[in-house]
């Protein structure tokens, strides 16, 4: 079996055709760069979340999960610096009005310049120098830089004035920091403690794109891990190892994953170290899936100052009082899913039993992540009721699909294309031997399994294929 080289466009087209992802608001002509997950995408998302919860919440004794609100008191974002600093430097081409982020367009055209450390004045000088070309029309004149607030603003209550202005959270992390004291008090735990959250975040991105890679509404899975100052290196290494183990459980190919330590110049001023996990996407190249950051006492310190609340911790071990330090592993769920789909997608060339050339699209998801674990199918429509009874006995325990249309070969191909690891066929022998044929997606091998043993068989298949 040979594999064809795959492209990003081919994969994202496949995801839309199959029903993993739909264009957002499609019947109204769409909404640029917004996407809805269909039934397959929603199942895949559930499974990635389940794995994250198993690995990081149930799997790490110090960790608990919370579910804070998306809309918080706007002072939260003053404290964190988002109101003052969460801006993008925007310019428009004076001729075609195409809009760009100044730092990005300069970086693309002058890769030797270190744009990250530049002030707005420095970026402006380069944009006005006549050396930067508009990629869409070729002219070289741009408007001065305007800072564009990336937090979505809305209003609570009936009046739309400054007092009722609130923001949609741009990260889940701050709902954790502001609940640090609540969690410690109500769980009666000691440090170290990790507080975990999965939820939606919103950023008014200027340059969304690459399908679901960069969107304005996305889901994060974040942990803030609080510990005694001085233990930063230990817990940073602990989470680097754990994030690596998690990525291995996802089944991403080693060659497509890398850890990238931030250079000192890239680090936020309060961060001692940050490492990103990046994935090599077809066509678009390396992209960040998540970051692990040492955040010191920055966030709790800022919230103490702005809320005037005491967020220090009295250590019962040595009776000292301090602001805990934090390590933050922050995953983007949508990007992980996109990476999983790119990694799983293959077009395999096959030779059939009678020597003919054939091919199949197959999504090689790790079995526990695949949207459907099993597809149950009758060999002939005459067997629909009996096959349906098998399906009915399994679909509360496993994500299952019942498929009666088309030849059995076509149905296998359909399931391969969405990554279903096991196809279960009820045939004309099933009445006699009380068994069905189970066909495995990757090897395409088939075996006969007693119907009474199916549930155990599927559990054991999932167990065998799970990365521990
Ligand atoms: N609390 C830290 C934080 O939010 P971040 O690097 O801005 O850090 C963490 O975001 C992760 O969230 C990223 O690694 C990425 O996977 C995901 N993410 C950020 N912005 C995104 C966007 N516009 N679309 C999709 N995912 C995004």
Coordinates of C-alpha atoms and ligand atoms in Angstrom, one line a residue:
X1 CA 0.0 0.0 0.0
X2 CA 1.5 3.3 -1.1
X3 CA 0.6 6.7 0.4
X4 CA 0.0 9.8 -1.7
X5 CA 1.3 13.1 -0.6
X6 CA -1.6 15.1 1.0
X7 CA -2.4 18.8 0.9
X8 CA -4.1 21.0 3.4
X9 CA -6.9 21.9 1.0
X10 CA -7.6 18.3 0.1
X11 CA -8.0 17.4 3.8
X12 CA -10.1 20.4 4.8
X13 CA -12.4 19.6 1.7
X14 CA -12.7 16.0 3.0
X15 CA -13.6 17.2 6.5
X16 CA -16.4 19.4 5.0
X17 CA -17.7 16.8 2.6
X18 CA -17.9 14.1 5.3
X19 CA -19.5 16.3 7.9
X20 CA -16.7 16.9 10.4
X21 CA -17.0 20.7 9.8
X22 CA -19.5 23.0 8.1
X23 CA -19.1 26.6 7.0
X24 CA -20.7 28.8 9.7
X25 CA -24.1 30.3 9.0
X26 CA -24.0 28.7 5.5
X27 CA -27.7 29.2 4.6
X28 CA -27.2 33.0 5.0
X29 CA -24.2 33.0 2.8
X30 CA -21.8 32.2 5.5
X31 CA -19.8 34.3 8.0
X32 CA -16.2 34.7 7.1
X33 CA -13.8 32.3 9.0
X34 CA -16.6 30.8 11.2
X35 CA -17.0 27.1 11.3
X36 CA -19.6 24.7 12.9
X37 CA -18.7 21.2 13.9
X38 CA -21.0 18.5 12.4
X39 CA -21.8 15.2 14.0
X40 CA -18.4 13.7 13.3
X41 CA -16.5 16.8 14.5
X42 CA -18.6 17.0 17.7
X43 CA -17.8 13.3 18.5
X44 CA -14.1 13.8 17.8
X45 CA -14.1 16.8 20.0
X46 CA -15.8 14.9 22.8
X47 CA -13.2 12.2 22.6
X48 CA -10.2 14.6 22.6
X49 CA -11.7 16.3 25.7
X50 CA -12.3 13.0 27.4
X51 CA -8.7 12.0 26.8
X52 CA -7.5 15.4 28.2
X53 CA -9.7 15.0 31.2
X54 CA -8.4 11.4 31.8
X55 CA -4.8 12.4 31.3
X56 CA -4.6 15.8 33.1
X57 CA -7.5 15.9 35.6
X58 CA -8.1 12.3 36.7
X59 CA -4.5 11.3 35.9
X60 CA -2.8 13.9 38.0
X61 CA -3.6 13.7 41.7
X62 CA -3.1 17.4 42.3
X63 CA -5.7 18.5 39.7
X64 CA -9.3 19.5 39.8
X65 CA -11.6 20.9 37.1
X66 CA -13.8 24.0 37.2
X67 CA -16.2 25.7 34.7
X68 CA -16.1 29.5 35.2
X69 CA -18.2 32.1 33.3
X70 CA -17.2 33.5 29.9
X71 CA -18.3 37.0 30.8
X72 CA -16.5 38.3 33.9
X73 CA -16.1 41.6 35.7
X74 CA -14.2 43.9 33.2
X75 CA -11.7 44.7 36.0
X76 CA -10.3 41.2 35.4
X77 CA -9.0 42.3 32.0
X78 CA -7.7 45.6 33.4
X79 CA -5.7 43.6 36.0
X80 CA -4.3 41.2 33.4
X81 CA -3.2 44.0 31.0
X82 CA -5.6 42.9 28.2
X83 CA -7.5 46.2 28.1
X84 CA -4.2 48.1 27.8
X85 CA -2.2 45.7 25.7
X86 CA -4.2 43.1 23.9
X87 CA -4.0 45.0 20.6
X88 CA -2.8 44.3 17.1
X89 CA -1.0 47.0 15.1
X90 CA -3.1 47.4 11.9
X91 CA -2.4 49.2 8.6
X92 CA -4.5 49.5 5.4
X93 CA -3.1 49.8 1.9
X94 CA -4.0 53.3 0.7
X95 CA -4.9 51.9 -2.8
X96 CA -6.7 48.6 -2.5
X97 CA -7.6 49.0 1.2
X98 CA -6.3 45.5 2.1
X99 CA -5.7 45.3 5.8
X100 CA -2.6 43.8 7.4
X101 CA -0.9 43.4 10.7
X102 CA 2.2 45.6 10.5
X103 CA 4.4 43.2 12.4
X104 CA 3.4 40.3 10.2
X105 CA 3.8 42.0 6.8
X106 CA 7.2 43.4 7.9
X107 CA 8.3 40.0 9.1
X108 CA 7.2 38.3 5.8
X109 CA 9.1 40.8 3.7
X110 CA 12.1 41.5 6.0
X111 CA 12.6 38.2 7.8
X112 CA 16.0 39.4 9.2
X113 CA 14.3 42.1 11.3
X114 CA 13.3 41.2 14.9
X115 CA 9.8 42.6 14.9
X116 CA 8.8 41.1 18.2
X117 CA 10.7 43.7 20.3
X118 CA 9.7 46.7 18.2
X119 CA 7.7 49.7 19.4
X120 CA 4.7 51.0 17.4
X121 CA 6.9 54.0 16.3
X122 CA 9.6 51.7 14.9
X123 CA 7.0 49.5 13.1
X124 CA 5.4 52.7 11.7
X125 CA 8.7 54.0 10.4
X126 CA 9.3 50.8 8.4
X127 CA 5.7 50.7 7.1
X128 CA 6.1 54.3 5.8
X129 CA 9.6 53.8 4.4
X130 CA 8.4 52.7 1.0
X131 CA 10.2 49.4 1.4
X132 CA 7.1 47.3 2.2
X133 CA 4.9 46.2 -0.7
X134 CA 1.1 45.5 -0.5
X135 CA 0.9 41.8 -1.4
X136 CA -2.5 42.3 -3.0
X137 CA -1.9 45.3 -5.3
X138 CA 1.9 46.0 -5.2
X139 CA 1.6 49.6 -4.0
X140 CA 3.8 50.8 -1.2
X141 CA 1.7 53.4 0.7
X142 CA 0.0 52.5 4.0
X143 CA -2.1 54.3 6.6
X144 CA -0.4 54.9 9.9
X145 CA -0.7 52.0 12.4
X146 CA -3.9 51.9 14.4
X147 CA -4.1 49.7 17.5
X148 CA -7.0 47.3 17.3
X149 CA -8.5 45.8 20.5
X150 CA -8.8 42.1 20.1
X151 CA -11.3 41.4 22.9
X152 CA -14.9 41.3 21.8
X153 CA -16.9 43.9 23.6
X154 CA -20.6 43.6 24.6
X155 CA -23.0 45.1 27.1
X156 CA -24.9 43.7 30.0
X157 CA -28.3 45.0 30.9
X158 CA -30.4 47.4 28.9
X159 CA -28.1 50.4 28.6
X160 CA -25.2 50.4 26.1
X161 CA -22.8 52.7 28.0
X162 CA -19.3 52.5 29.4
X163 CA -20.6 51.3 32.8
X164 CA -22.3 48.2 31.2
X165 CA -19.4 47.3 28.9
X166 CA -18.0 43.8 29.3
X167 CA -15.8 41.5 27.3
X168 CA -16.0 37.9 26.0
X169 CA -13.0 36.2 27.6
X170 CA -9.9 35.9 25.3
X171 CA -8.6 33.0 27.3
X172 CA -10.0 30.6 29.9
X173 CA -7.0 31.1 32.2
X174 CA -8.3 34.1 34.1
X175 CA -11.5 32.4 35.2
X176 CA -9.1 30.0 37.0
X177 CA -6.9 32.7 38.7
X178 CA -9.9 34.6 40.0
X179 CA -11.2 31.4 41.6
X180 CA -7.9 30.3 43.1
X181 CA -9.0 31.1 46.7
X182 CA -12.5 29.6 46.2
X183 CA -11.0 26.3 45.0
X184 CA -8.4 26.1 47.8
X185 CA -11.0 26.8 50.5
X186 CA -13.8 24.5 49.3
X187 CA -11.5 21.6 48.3
X188 CA -9.5 21.9 51.5
X189 CA -6.4 21.1 49.4
X190 CA -2.8 22.2 49.9
X191 CA -0.3 23.3 47.3
X192 CA 0.6 22.1 44.8
X193 CA -2.8 22.3 43.1
X194 CA -3.8 22.4 39.4
X195 CA -7.0 24.0 38.3
X196 CA -8.2 22.9 34.9
X197 CA -10.8 24.3 32.5
X198 CA -12.2 23.5 29.1
X199 CA -14.2 26.2 27.4
X200 CA -14.7 28.8 24.6
X201 CA -12.5 31.8 24.2
X202 CA -13.0 34.7 21.8
X203 CA -10.5 36.9 20.0
X204 CA -11.3 39.4 17.3
X205 CA -8.4 38.1 15.1
X206 CA -7.3 40.4 12.3
X207 CA -5.9 37.6 10.2
X208 CA -8.0 34.5 10.9
X209 CA -7.6 31.7 8.5
X210 CA -6.2 28.3 7.5
X211 CA -9.6 26.7 8.2
X212 CA -10.1 26.1 11.9
X213 CA -6.4 26.9 12.8
X214 CA -7.1 30.6 13.6
X215 CA -10.6 31.6 14.3
X216 CA -12.4 34.2 16.3
X217 CA -14.2 31.7 18.5
X218 CA -12.3 28.7 19.7
X219 CA -12.0 26.3 22.5
X220 CA -9.1 26.0 25.0
X221 CA -8.1 23.4 27.5
X222 CA -6.0 25.1 30.1
X223 CA -4.4 24.3 33.5
X224 CA -3.0 26.8 36.0
X225 CA -0.8 24.8 38.3
X226 CA 0.0 26.6 41.6
X227 CA 3.1 25.7 43.7
X228 CA 5.7 27.1 46.1
X229 CA 8.1 29.7 44.6
X230 CA 11.4 28.1 43.8
X231 CA 9.8 24.9 42.4
X232 CA 9.3 26.4 39.0
X233 CA 11.9 24.2 37.1
X234 CA 10.5 21.0 38.7
X235 CA 6.9 21.6 37.7
X236 CA 7.8 23.1 34.3
X237 CA 9.7 19.8 33.5
X238 CA 6.8 17.8 35.0
X239 CA 4.3 19.4 32.6
X240 CA 6.6 19.2 29.6
X241 CA 6.8 15.5 30.2
X242 CA 3.1 15.2 30.7
X243 CA 2.2 17.2 27.6
X244 CA 4.6 15.0 25.6
X245 CA 2.8 11.9 27.0
X246 CA -0.6 13.4 26.1
X247 CA 0.5 14.1 22.5
X248 CA 1.7 10.5 22.3
X249 CA -1.7 9.3 23.5
X250 CA -3.3 11.3 20.7
X251 CA -1.3 9.2 18.3
X252 CA 0.3 12.1 16.3
X253 CA 3.3 10.9 14.3
X254 CA 6.6 11.8 16.0
X255 CA 8.0 13.3 12.8
X256 CA 5.2 15.9 12.7
X257 CA 5.5 17.1 16.3
X258 CA 8.2 19.3 17.8
X259 CA 8.8 21.2 21.1
X260 CA 10.1 24.7 20.6
X261 CA 11.6 26.6 23.5
X262 CA 11.1 30.3 23.3
X263 CA 14.2 32.5 23.0
X264 CA 14.7 34.9 25.9
X265 CA 13.6 37.8 23.7
X266 CA 10.3 36.1 22.9
X267 CA 9.4 35.6 26.6
X268 CA 6.9 37.8 28.4
X269 CA 8.7 39.9 31.0
X270 CA 7.2 37.8 33.9
X271 CA 8.0 34.4 32.2
X272 CA 11.1 32.4 33.1
X273 CA 10.5 29.8 30.3
X274 CA 7.9 28.9 27.7
X275 CA 7.8 25.9 25.4
X276 CA 5.4 25.5 22.5
X277 CA 4.4 22.2 21.0
X278 CA 4.1 22.6 17.2
X279 CA 2.7 20.4 14.5
X280 CA 3.8 20.2 10.9
X281 CA 0.6 20.8 8.9
X282 CA 0.6 19.8 5.2
X283 CA 1.0 22.8 2.9
X284 CA 0.9 25.5 5.7
X285 CA 3.9 24.2 7.7
X286 CA 4.7 24.3 11.5
X287 CA 1.9 25.7 13.6
X288 CA 1.5 26.1 17.4
X289 CA -0.8 23.6 19.1
X290 CA -0.2 24.6 22.7
X291 CA 2.2 26.4 25.0
X292 CA 3.6 25.6 28.4
X293 CA 4.6 28.7 30.3
X294 CA 6.2 29.5 33.6
X295 CA 4.1 32.5 34.7
X296 CA 5.7 33.1 38.2
X297 CA 3.3 35.1 40.5
X298 CA 2.3 37.6 37.8
X299 CA -1.4 36.8 37.5
X300 CA -2.2 36.3 41.2
X301 CA -0.1 39.4 42.0
X302 CA -2.0 41.5 39.5
X303 CA -5.4 40.2 40.7
X304 CA -4.4 41.0 44.3
X305 CA -3.5 44.5 43.4
X306 CA -6.7 45.2 41.3
X307 CA -9.2 43.4 43.6
X308 CA -7.5 44.4 46.9
X309 CA -8.1 40.7 48.0
X310 CA -5.5 38.7 49.7
X311 CA -4.6 35.8 47.4
X312 CA -1.5 34.7 49.3
X313 CA -1.1 31.2 50.6
X314 CA -0.1 30.3 54.2
X315 CA 2.1 27.3 53.9
X316 CA 1.2 24.8 56.7
X317 CA 4.6 23.1 56.2
X318 CA 6.7 26.0 57.3
X319 CA 4.2 28.7 58.3
X320 CA 5.5 31.0 55.5
X321 CA 3.1 33.2 53.5
X322 CA 3.6 33.8 49.7
X323 CA 2.0 34.3 46.4
X324 CA 2.1 30.9 44.7
X325 CA 3.9 30.5 41.3
X326 CA 2.3 29.1 38.3
X327 CA 3.0 26.8 35.4
X328 CA 0.4 27.0 32.6
X329 CA -0.1 24.3 29.9
X330 CA -2.6 25.7 27.4
X331 CA -4.0 23.6 24.6
X332 CA -6.1 24.9 21.7
X333 CA -8.7 22.1 21.1
X334 CA -9.6 23.1 17.6
X335 CA -6.0 23.1 16.5
X336 CA -5.4 19.7 18.1
X337 CA -8.4 18.4 16.2
X338 CA -7.1 19.9 13.0
X339 CA -3.7 18.3 13.6
X340 CA -5.3 14.9 14.4
X341 CA -7.3 15.0 11.1
X342 CA -4.2 16.0 9.0
X343 CA -2.2 13.2 10.7
X344 CA -5.0 10.6 10.3
X345 CA -5.8 11.4 6.6
X346 CA -4.4 9.1 4.0
X347 CA -5.2 8.0 0.4
X348 CA -4.1 4.4 0.1
X349 CA -3.5 2.7 -3.3
X350 CA -4.7 -0.9 -3.1
X351 CA -4.7 -3.9 -5.3
X352 CA -7.9 -5.9 -5.1
X353 CA -8.1 -9.7 -4.9
X354 CA -8.7 -9.9 -8.7
X355 CA -5.6 -7.8 -9.3
X356 CA -7.4 -4.5 -10.1
X357 CA -6.0 -1.1 -8.9
X358 CA -8.2 0.6 -6.3
X359 CA -7.7 3.3 -3.6
X360 CA -9.4 4.3 -0.4
X361 CA -9.4 7.4 1.8
X362 CA -8.8 6.4 5.3
X363 CA -8.6 8.4 8.6
X364 CA -6.3 6.5 10.8
X365 CA -7.5 8.0 14.1
X366 CA -6.4 6.3 17.3
X367 CA -9.5 4.0 17.9
X368 CA -10.6 5.7 21.1
X369 CA -10.6 9.1 19.4
X370 CA -12.4 8.1 16.2
X371 CA -15.9 9.7 15.9
X372 CA -17.6 6.3 15.7
X373 CA -16.0 3.3 17.3
X374 CA -18.2 0.8 15.4
X375 CA -20.5 0.6 12.4
X376 CA -23.1 -2.1 12.3
X377 CA -24.4 -3.3 8.9
X378 CA -26.5 -6.1 7.5
X379 CA -25.0 -7.9 4.5
X380 CA -28.5 -7.8 2.8
X381 CA -31.6 -5.7 3.5
X382 CA -33.3 -9.0 4.4
X383 CA -31.1 -9.0 7.6
X384 CA -31.9 -5.4 8.6
X385 CA -33.9 -6.3 11.7
X386 CA -31.4 -8.7 13.1
X387 CA -28.5 -6.4 12.4
X388 CA -30.5 -3.6 14.0
X389 CA -30.9 -5.7 17.2
X390 CA -27.1 -6.0 17.4
X391 CA -26.7 -2.3 16.9
X392 CA -29.4 -1.7 19.6
X393 CA -27.4 -3.8 22.1
X394 CA -24.3 -1.7 21.6
X395 CA -25.0 1.9 20.8
X396 CA -25.5 3.1 24.4
X397 CA -22.0 1.9 25.3
X398 CA -20.1 2.8 22.1
X399 CA -20.4 5.6 19.6
X400 CA -22.0 3.5 16.8
X401 CA -23.6 4.0 13.4
X402 CA -26.1 1.7 11.6
X403 CA -25.6 1.6 7.9
X404 CA -27.8 -0.3 5.5
X405 CA -27.2 1.5 2.1
X406 CA -25.0 0.4 -0.8
X407 CA -22.8 -2.6 -1.3
X408 CA -20.8 -3.9 1.7
X409 CA -17.6 -2.8 0.0
X410 CA -18.9 0.8 -0.4
X411 CA -20.0 0.8 3.2
X412 CA -16.5 -0.2 4.3
X413 CA -15.0 2.6 2.3
X414 CA -17.5 5.1 3.8
X415 CA -16.4 4.1 7.3
X416 CA -12.7 4.2 6.4
X417 CA -13.2 7.7 5.1
X418 CA -14.5 8.8 8.6
X419 CA -12.1 6.6 10.5
X420 CA -14.4 4.0 12.1
X421 CA -12.1 1.4 13.4
X422 CA -14.5 -1.6 13.4
X423 CA -17.2 -2.6 11.0
X424 CA -19.6 -5.3 12.2
X425 CA -21.5 -7.2 9.5
X426 CA -24.5 -9.4 10.2
X427 CA -24.6 -12.0 7.3
X428 CA -26.5 -15.2 6.3
X429 CA -24.3 -17.4 8.6
X430 CA -25.1 -15.2 11.7
X431 CA -28.4 -17.0 12.4
X432 CA -26.6 -20.3 12.5
X433 CA -23.4 -19.6 14.3
X434 CA -24.6 -16.6 16.5
X435 CA -21.6 -14.7 15.2
X436 CA -20.8 -11.6 13.0
X437 CA -17.8 -10.6 10.9
X438 CA -15.7 -7.8 12.4
X439 CA -13.5 -6.0 10.0
X440 CA -10.6 -3.8 11.3
X441 CA -10.0 -0.5 9.5
X442 CA -6.2 -0.3 9.2
X443 CA -5.3 -3.9 8.4
X444 CA -8.7 -4.6 6.7
X445 CA -8.5 -8.1 8.3
X446 CA -11.8 -9.8 9.3
X447 CA -12.6 -12.2 12.0
X448 CA -15.7 -14.0 13.3
X449 CA -16.9 -12.9 16.7
X450 CA -19.8 -14.3 18.7
X451 CA -22.6 -11.7 19.1
X452 CA -22.7 -12.5 22.9
X453 CA -18.9 -11.6 23.0
X454 CA -19.1 -8.4 20.9
X455 CA -19.1 -5.9 23.8
X456 CA -16.1 -7.5 25.5
X457 CA -14.4 -7.7 22.1
X458 CA -14.8 -4.0 21.4
X459 CA -13.7 -3.0 25.0
X460 CA -10.6 -5.2 24.7
X461 CA -9.8 -3.8 21.2
X462 CA -10.0 -0.3 22.6
X463 CA -7.9 -1.3 25.6
X464 CA -5.2 -2.9 23.4
X465 CA -5.0 0.1 21.1
X466 CA -4.8 2.7 23.8
X467 CA -1.4 4.3 24.5
X468 CA -1.1 4.0 28.3
Ligands
LIG1 N1 -3.6 31.5 28.6 C1 -2.6 31.4 27.6 C2 -3.0 31.6 26.3 O1 -4.2 31.8 26.0 P1 -2.2 31.5 23.8 O2 -0.9 31.1 23.2 O3 -2.7 32.8 23.4 O4 -2.0 31.4 25.4 C3 -3.2 29.1 23.8 O5 -3.3 30.4 23.4 C4 -3.6 28.1 22.7 O6 -4.9 28.5 22.3 C5 -2.7 28.3 21.4 O7 -1.6 27.5 21.5 C6 -3.7 27.8 20.4 O8 -3.7 26.4 20.3 C7 -5.1 28.2 20.9 N2 -5.5 29.5 20.2 C8 -5.1 30.7 20.5 N3 -5.7 31.6 19.6 C9 -6.4 30.9 18.8 C10 -7.3 31.2 17.6 N4 -7.5 32.4 17.2 N5 -7.9 30.1 17.0 C11 -7.7 28.9 17.4 N6 -6.9 28.5 18.4 C12 -6.3 29.5 19.1

